[in-house]
Short mmCIF file of C-alpha atoms in Angstrom, two decimals:
data_model
loop_
_atom_site.label_atom_id
_atom_site.label_comp_id
_atom_site.label_asym_id
_atom_site.label_seq_id
_atom_site.Cartn_x
_atom_site.Cartn_y
_atom_site.Cartn_z
CA MET A 349 9.76 15.94 3.38
CA THR A 350 7.64 16.22 -0.08
CA ASP A 351 3.57 15.31 0.03
CA MET A 352 4.80 12.10 -2.12
CA GLU A 353 7.24 11.22 0.34
CA ALA A 354 4.93 11.25 3.31
CA ILE A 355 2.26 9.58 1.90
CA TYR A 356 4.64 6.87 0.40
CA LYS A 357 5.77 6.48 4.04
CA LEU A 358 2.20 6.29 5.69
CA VAL A 359 1.16 4.21 3.17
CA LEU A 360 4.14 1.50 3.66
CA ARG A 361 3.60 1.53 7.25
CA ASN A 362 -0.47 0.53 6.61
CA LEU A 363 0.98 -2.45 4.30
CA GLN A 364 2.47 -4.02 6.88
CA VAL A 365 -0.10 -6.54 8.27
CA GLN A 366 -0.75 -5.96 11.98
CA ASN A 367 -1.86 -2.15 10.56
CA TYR A 368 -3.72 -2.81 7.89
CA ALA A 369 -5.78 -5.36 9.70
CA GLU A 370 -6.54 -2.96 12.22
CA LEU A 371 -7.83 -0.11 9.57
CA LEU A 372 -11.35 -0.07 8.44
CA PRO A 373 -12.43 -1.55 5.00
CA GLU A 374 -12.94 2.02 3.94
CA ALA A 375 -9.64 2.60 5.06
CA GLN A 376 -8.07 -0.49 3.33
CA GLU A 377 -9.10 0.25 0.22
CA ALA A 378 -8.06 4.19 0.23
CA MET A 379 -4.68 2.23 1.02
CA LEU A 380 -4.96 0.30 -1.93
CA ARG A 381 -5.92 3.08 -4.05
CA GLU A 382 -2.81 5.13 -2.92
CA VAL A 383 -0.54 2.20 -3.86
CA ASN A 384 -1.83 2.20 -7.21
CA CYS A 385 -1.27 5.20 -7.67
CA LEU A 386 2.17 5.91 -5.94
CA LEU A 387 3.09 2.32 -8.36
CA GLU A 388 2.16 5.03 -11.47
CA SER A 389 4.00 7.87 -10.76
CA PRO A 390 7.08 8.75 -12.56
CA LYS A 391 8.42 10.44 -9.46
CA LEU A 392 8.61 7.84 -6.79
CA PRO A 393 11.75 6.22 -6.89
CA ASP A 394 12.94 2.50 -8.19
CA HIS A 395 13.49 1.53 -4.97
CA GLN A 396 10.53 2.99 -3.24
CA LYS A 397 8.05 1.11 -6.38
CA LYS A 398 9.86 -2.05 -5.61
CA GLN A 399 9.33 -1.67 -1.71
CA LEU A 400 5.53 -1.28 -2.06
CA SER A 401 5.19 -4.10 -4.30
CA LEU A 402 6.53 -6.64 -2.34
CA SER A 403 5.05 -5.06 1.00
CA TRP A 404 1.92 -5.59 -1.34
CA ARG A 405 2.50 -9.04 -1.94
CA LEU A 406 3.45 -9.68 1.54
CA LEU A 407 0.10 -8.78 2.82
CA GLU A 408 -2.06 -10.65 -0.07
CA GLN A 409 -0.39 -13.66 1.30
CA CYS A 410 -1.14 -13.18 5.06
CA SER A 411 -4.40 -11.90 4.75
CA PRO A 412 -7.22 -12.84 4.16
CA SER A 413 -9.30 -9.45 3.86
CA PHE A 414 -6.78 -8.61 1.32
CA GLU A 415 -7.88 -10.44 -1.15
CA LYS A 416 -12.05 -9.02 -1.05
CA ALA A 417 -10.28 -5.19 -0.13
CA SER A 418 -7.47 -5.54 -3.30
CA LYS A 419 -10.29 -6.45 -6.29
CA GLY A 420 -10.23 -4.09 -9.16
CA TYR A 421 -6.79 -3.11 -8.10
#
């Protein structure tokens, strides 16, 4: 498993609403930065980018703390 694959799996898991809610605010911000890096990476396959985007949107709809943490990303 490459570093990018490992980061992708970790970020995807942490974007699940129940997992995201348990993260410290600093870790939530770090996850959002990682999402941006992964989405901008030409090495990440399109289907994985789509999955990250969908997870991000779902989290945005379900988590009140997400809006505050995601400003600027």
